[in-house]
Tab-separated table of C-alpha atoms in Angstrom:
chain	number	residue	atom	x	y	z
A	1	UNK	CA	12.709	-17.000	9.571
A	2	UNK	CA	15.037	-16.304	6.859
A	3	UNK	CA	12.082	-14.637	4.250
A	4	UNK	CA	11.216	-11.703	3.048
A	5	UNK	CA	9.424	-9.265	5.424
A	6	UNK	CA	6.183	-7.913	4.358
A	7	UNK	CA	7.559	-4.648	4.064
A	8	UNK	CA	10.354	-5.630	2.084
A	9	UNK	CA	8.092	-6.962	-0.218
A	10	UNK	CA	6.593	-3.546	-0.465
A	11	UNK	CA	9.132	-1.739	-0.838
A	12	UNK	CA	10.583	-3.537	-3.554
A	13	UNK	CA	6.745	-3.400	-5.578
A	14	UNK	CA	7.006	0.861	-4.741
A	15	UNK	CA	10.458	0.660	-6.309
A	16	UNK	CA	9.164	-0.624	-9.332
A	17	UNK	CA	6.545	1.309	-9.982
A	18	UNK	CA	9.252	4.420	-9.458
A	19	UNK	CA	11.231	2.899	-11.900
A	20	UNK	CA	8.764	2.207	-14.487
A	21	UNK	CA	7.531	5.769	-13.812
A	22	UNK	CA	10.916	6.652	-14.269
A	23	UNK	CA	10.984	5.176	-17.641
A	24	UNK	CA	8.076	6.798	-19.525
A	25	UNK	CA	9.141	10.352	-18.318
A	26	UNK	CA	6.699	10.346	-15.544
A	27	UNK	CA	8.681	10.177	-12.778
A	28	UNK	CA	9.112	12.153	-8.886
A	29	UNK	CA	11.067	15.031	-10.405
A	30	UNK	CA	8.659	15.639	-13.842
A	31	UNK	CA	5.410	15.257	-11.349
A	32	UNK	CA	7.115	18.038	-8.975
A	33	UNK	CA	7.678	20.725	-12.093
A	34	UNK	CA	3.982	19.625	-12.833
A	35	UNK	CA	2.481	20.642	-9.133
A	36	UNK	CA	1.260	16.571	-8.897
A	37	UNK	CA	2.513	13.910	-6.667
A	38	UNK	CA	0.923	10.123	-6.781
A	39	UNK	CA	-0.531	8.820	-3.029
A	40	UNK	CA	-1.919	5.410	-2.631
A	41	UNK	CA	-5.295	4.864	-1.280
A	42	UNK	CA	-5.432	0.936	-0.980
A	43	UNK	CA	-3.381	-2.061	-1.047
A	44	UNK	CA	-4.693	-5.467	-1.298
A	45	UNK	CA	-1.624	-7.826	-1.223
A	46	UNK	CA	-1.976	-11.723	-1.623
A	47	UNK	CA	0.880	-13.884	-0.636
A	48	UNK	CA	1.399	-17.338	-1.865
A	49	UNK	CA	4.390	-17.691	-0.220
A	50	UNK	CA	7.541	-15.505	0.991
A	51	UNK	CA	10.879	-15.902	-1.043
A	52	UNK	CA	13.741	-17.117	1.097
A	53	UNK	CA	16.728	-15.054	1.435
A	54	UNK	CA	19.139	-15.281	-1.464
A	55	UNK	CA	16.213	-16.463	-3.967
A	56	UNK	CA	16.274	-14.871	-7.146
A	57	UNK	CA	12.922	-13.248	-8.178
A	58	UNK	CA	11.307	-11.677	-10.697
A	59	UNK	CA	9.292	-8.278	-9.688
A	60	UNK	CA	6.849	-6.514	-12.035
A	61	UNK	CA	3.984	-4.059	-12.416
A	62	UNK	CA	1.720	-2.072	-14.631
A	63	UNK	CA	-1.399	-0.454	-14.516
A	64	UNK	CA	-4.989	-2.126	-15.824
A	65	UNK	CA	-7.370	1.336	-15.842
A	66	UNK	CA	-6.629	5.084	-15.086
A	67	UNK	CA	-10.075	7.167	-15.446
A	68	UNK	CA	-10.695	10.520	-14.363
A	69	UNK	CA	-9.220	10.881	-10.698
A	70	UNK	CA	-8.341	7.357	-9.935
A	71	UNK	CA	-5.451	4.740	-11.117
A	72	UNK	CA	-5.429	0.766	-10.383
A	73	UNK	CA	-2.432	-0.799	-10.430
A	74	UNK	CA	-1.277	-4.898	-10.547
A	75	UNK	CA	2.018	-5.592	-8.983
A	76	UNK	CA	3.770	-9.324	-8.772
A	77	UNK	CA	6.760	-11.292	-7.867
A	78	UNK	CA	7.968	-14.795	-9.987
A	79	UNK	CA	10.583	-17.364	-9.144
A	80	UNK	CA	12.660	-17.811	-11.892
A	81	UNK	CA	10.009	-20.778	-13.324
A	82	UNK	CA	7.255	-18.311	-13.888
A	83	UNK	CA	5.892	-19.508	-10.313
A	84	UNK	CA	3.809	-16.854	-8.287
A	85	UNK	CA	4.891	-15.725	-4.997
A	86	UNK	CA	2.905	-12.479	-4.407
A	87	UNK	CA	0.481	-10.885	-6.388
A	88	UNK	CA	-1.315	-7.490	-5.287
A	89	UNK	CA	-3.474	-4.853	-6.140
A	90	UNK	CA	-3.599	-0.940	-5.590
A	91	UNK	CA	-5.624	2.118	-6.212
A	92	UNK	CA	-3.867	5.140	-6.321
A	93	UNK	CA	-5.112	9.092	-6.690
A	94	UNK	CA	-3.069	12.075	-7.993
A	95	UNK	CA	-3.038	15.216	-5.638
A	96	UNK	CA	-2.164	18.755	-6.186
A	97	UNK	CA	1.443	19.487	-4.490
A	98	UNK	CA	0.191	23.322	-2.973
A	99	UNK	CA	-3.504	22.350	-1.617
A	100	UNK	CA	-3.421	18.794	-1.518
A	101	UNK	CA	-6.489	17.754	-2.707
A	102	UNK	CA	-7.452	15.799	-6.151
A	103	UNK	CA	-6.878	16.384	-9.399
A	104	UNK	CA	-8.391	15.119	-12.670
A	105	UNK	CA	-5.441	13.038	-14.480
A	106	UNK	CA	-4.246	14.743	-17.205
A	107	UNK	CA	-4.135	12.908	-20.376
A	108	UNK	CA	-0.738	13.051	-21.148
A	109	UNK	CA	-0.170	11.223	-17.624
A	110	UNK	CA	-2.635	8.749	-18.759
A	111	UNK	CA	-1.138	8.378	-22.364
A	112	UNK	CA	1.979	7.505	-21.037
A	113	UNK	CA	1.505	4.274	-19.984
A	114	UNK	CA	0.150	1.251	-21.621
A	115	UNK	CA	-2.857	-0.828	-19.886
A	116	UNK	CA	-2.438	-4.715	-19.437
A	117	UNK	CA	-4.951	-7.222	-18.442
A	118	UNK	CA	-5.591	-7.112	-14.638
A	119	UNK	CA	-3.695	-10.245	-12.509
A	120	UNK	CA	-6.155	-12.903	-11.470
A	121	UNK	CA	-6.257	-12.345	-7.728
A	122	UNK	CA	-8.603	-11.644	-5.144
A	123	UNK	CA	-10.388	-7.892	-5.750
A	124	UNK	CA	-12.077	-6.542	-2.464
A	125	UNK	CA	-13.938	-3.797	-1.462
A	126	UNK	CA	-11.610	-1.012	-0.541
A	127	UNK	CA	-13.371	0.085	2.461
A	128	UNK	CA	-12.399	-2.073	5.763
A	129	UNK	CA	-14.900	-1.176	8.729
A	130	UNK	CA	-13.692	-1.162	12.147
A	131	UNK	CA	-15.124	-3.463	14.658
A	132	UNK	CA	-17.118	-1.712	17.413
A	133	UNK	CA	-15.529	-3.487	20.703
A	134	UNK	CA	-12.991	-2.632	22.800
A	135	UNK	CA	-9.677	-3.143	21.280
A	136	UNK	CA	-7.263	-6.540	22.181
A	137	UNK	CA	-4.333	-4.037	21.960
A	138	UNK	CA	-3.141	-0.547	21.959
A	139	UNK	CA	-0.133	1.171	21.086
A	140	UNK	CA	0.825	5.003	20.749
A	141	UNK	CA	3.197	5.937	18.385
A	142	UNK	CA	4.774	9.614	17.848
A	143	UNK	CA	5.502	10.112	14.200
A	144	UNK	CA	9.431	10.877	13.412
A	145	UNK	CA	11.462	11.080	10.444
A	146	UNK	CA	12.138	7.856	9.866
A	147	UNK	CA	8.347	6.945	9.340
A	148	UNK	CA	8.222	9.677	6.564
A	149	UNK	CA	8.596	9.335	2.652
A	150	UNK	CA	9.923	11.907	0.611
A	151	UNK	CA	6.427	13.928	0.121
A	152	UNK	CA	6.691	14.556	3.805
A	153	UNK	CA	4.264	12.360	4.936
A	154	UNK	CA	3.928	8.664	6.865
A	155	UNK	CA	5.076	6.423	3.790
A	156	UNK	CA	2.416	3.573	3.360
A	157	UNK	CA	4.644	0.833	4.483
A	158	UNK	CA	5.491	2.169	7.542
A	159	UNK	CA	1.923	2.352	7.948
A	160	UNK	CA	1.699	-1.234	7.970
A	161	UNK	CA	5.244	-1.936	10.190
A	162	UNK	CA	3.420	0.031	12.882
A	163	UNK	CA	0.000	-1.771	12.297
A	164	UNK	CA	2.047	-5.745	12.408
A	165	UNK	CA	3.917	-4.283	15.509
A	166	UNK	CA	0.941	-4.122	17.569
A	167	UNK	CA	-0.879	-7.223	16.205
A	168	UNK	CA	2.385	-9.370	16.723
A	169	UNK	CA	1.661	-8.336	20.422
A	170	UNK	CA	-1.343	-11.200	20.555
A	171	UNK	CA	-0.512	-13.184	17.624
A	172	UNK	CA	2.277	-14.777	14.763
A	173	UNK	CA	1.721	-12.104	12.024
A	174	UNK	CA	4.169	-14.862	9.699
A	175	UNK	CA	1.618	-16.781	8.499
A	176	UNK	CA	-1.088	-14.916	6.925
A	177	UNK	CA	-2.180	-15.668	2.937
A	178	UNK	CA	-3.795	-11.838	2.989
A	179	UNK	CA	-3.329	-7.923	3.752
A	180	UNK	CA	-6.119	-5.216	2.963
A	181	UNK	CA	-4.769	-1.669	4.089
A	182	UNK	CA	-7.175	1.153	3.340
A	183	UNK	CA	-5.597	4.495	3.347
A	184	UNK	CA	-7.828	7.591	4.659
A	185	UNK	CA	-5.951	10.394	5.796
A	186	UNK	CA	-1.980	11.530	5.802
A	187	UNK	CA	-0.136	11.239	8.850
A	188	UNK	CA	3.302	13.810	9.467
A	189	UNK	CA	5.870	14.057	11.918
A	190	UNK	CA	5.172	14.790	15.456
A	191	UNK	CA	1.127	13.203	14.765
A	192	UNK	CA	0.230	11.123	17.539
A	193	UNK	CA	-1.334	7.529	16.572
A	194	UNK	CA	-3.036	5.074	18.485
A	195	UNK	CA	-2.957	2.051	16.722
A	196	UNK	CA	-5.717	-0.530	17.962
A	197	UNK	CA	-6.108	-4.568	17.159
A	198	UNK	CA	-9.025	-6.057	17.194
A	199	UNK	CA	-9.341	-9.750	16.953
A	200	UNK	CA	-11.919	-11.569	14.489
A	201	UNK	CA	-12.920	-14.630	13.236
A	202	UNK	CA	-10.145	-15.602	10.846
A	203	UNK	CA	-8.030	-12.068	10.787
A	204	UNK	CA	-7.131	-8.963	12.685
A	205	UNK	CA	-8.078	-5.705	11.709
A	206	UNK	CA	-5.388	-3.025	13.075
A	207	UNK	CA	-6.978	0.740	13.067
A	208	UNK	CA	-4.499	3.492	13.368
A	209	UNK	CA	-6.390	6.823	14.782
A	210	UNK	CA	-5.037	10.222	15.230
A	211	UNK	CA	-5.896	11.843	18.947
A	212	UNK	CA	-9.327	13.261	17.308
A	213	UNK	CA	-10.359	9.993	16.295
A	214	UNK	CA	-10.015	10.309	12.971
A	215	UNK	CA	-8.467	7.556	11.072
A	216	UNK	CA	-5.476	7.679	9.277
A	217	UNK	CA	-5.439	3.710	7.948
A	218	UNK	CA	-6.939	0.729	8.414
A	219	UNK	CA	-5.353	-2.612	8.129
A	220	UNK	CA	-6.694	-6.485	7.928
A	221	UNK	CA	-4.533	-9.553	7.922
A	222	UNK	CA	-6.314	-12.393	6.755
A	223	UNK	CA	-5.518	-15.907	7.724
């Protein structure tokens, strides 16, 4: 249709959080010598509307609170008249590189960065429950290199390519205002994932489920 794909959109937010990482001497390579690597737990992205190709834009970010174990992070994207076209929100939690599990943040990760007002968006609970029905839709995906980020596992957007896949199955996945993905549990090549759509009232909620049943993310797109 000529706009920006959801993804894209994404991506471009992740970049700039890199890059403003980047820039206060917190970025990939310092975090590896440190043992610590950021993963995301939850994205809640609104979309006013998607910028056409060609469009100029403004992107930004910062974070608005980073407490013991978790951060919460605003991103956006502008016109070039100040305009809002996307606004989101994200909580993120910092893991030990050898076990993987949490780690208090230290303070001099904390110090780092500055803390700015939170956006004025819509703030929902991070948890998305799965409908108990039978599924519209099911697809099974093996997991390959090209669905993996640098920390060797599933990077979240592909998380959500595979989720709109499926739903675009029953429905136009171009329209929607809303997108809640709740991340549970990391994903690495050769995983198999089923990833079921369930229809609702005004959204779809996409689970994607490893063979145990255990779920790696969930995802809603709200009309």
């Amino acid at each position: 249709d000529g706009c920006l794909s959801v993804t894209g959109l994404i991506d471009m937010f992740q970049d700039c959080s890199t890059f403003q990482s980047e820039d206060v001497g917190m970025g990939v390579e310092r975090l590896r010598d440190e043992g610590l690597v950021w993963v995301i737990n939850y994205w809640e992205l609104n979309i006013i509307r998607k910028p056409r190709l060609c469009e100029r834009v403004v992107v930004g970010t910062y974070p608005y609170e980073i407490n013991s174990f978790f951060a919460y992070r605003n991103f956006y994207m502008k016109d070039l008249q100040g305009e809002y076209i996307a606004k989101a929100n994200t909580m993120w939690i910092l893991l030990g590189r050898d076990k993987q599990l949490p780690v208090r943040i230290p303070g001099y990760v904390r110090d780092a960065y500055s803390m700015e007002e939170r956006l004025d968006m819509t703030y929902s609970d991070r948890k998305i429950p799965i409908p108990e029905k039978a599924a519209d839709v099911t697809k099974r995906v093996i997991i390959g290199q090209e669905h993996l980020d640098s920390n060797g596992h599933v990077n979240n957007g592909q998380y959500i390519e595979l989720a709109l896949a499926a739903v675009n199955e029953i429905a136009d996945t171009s329209q929607f205002s809303r997108l809640r993905v709740d991340y549970r549990k990391q994903a690495f090549e050769g995983d198999i994932v089923d990833v079921s759509v369930f229809r609702c009232d005004n959204s779809f909620v996409a689970a994607l489920a490893g063979d145990d049943g255990e779920i790696y993310s969930a995802l809603e797109i709200i009309y």
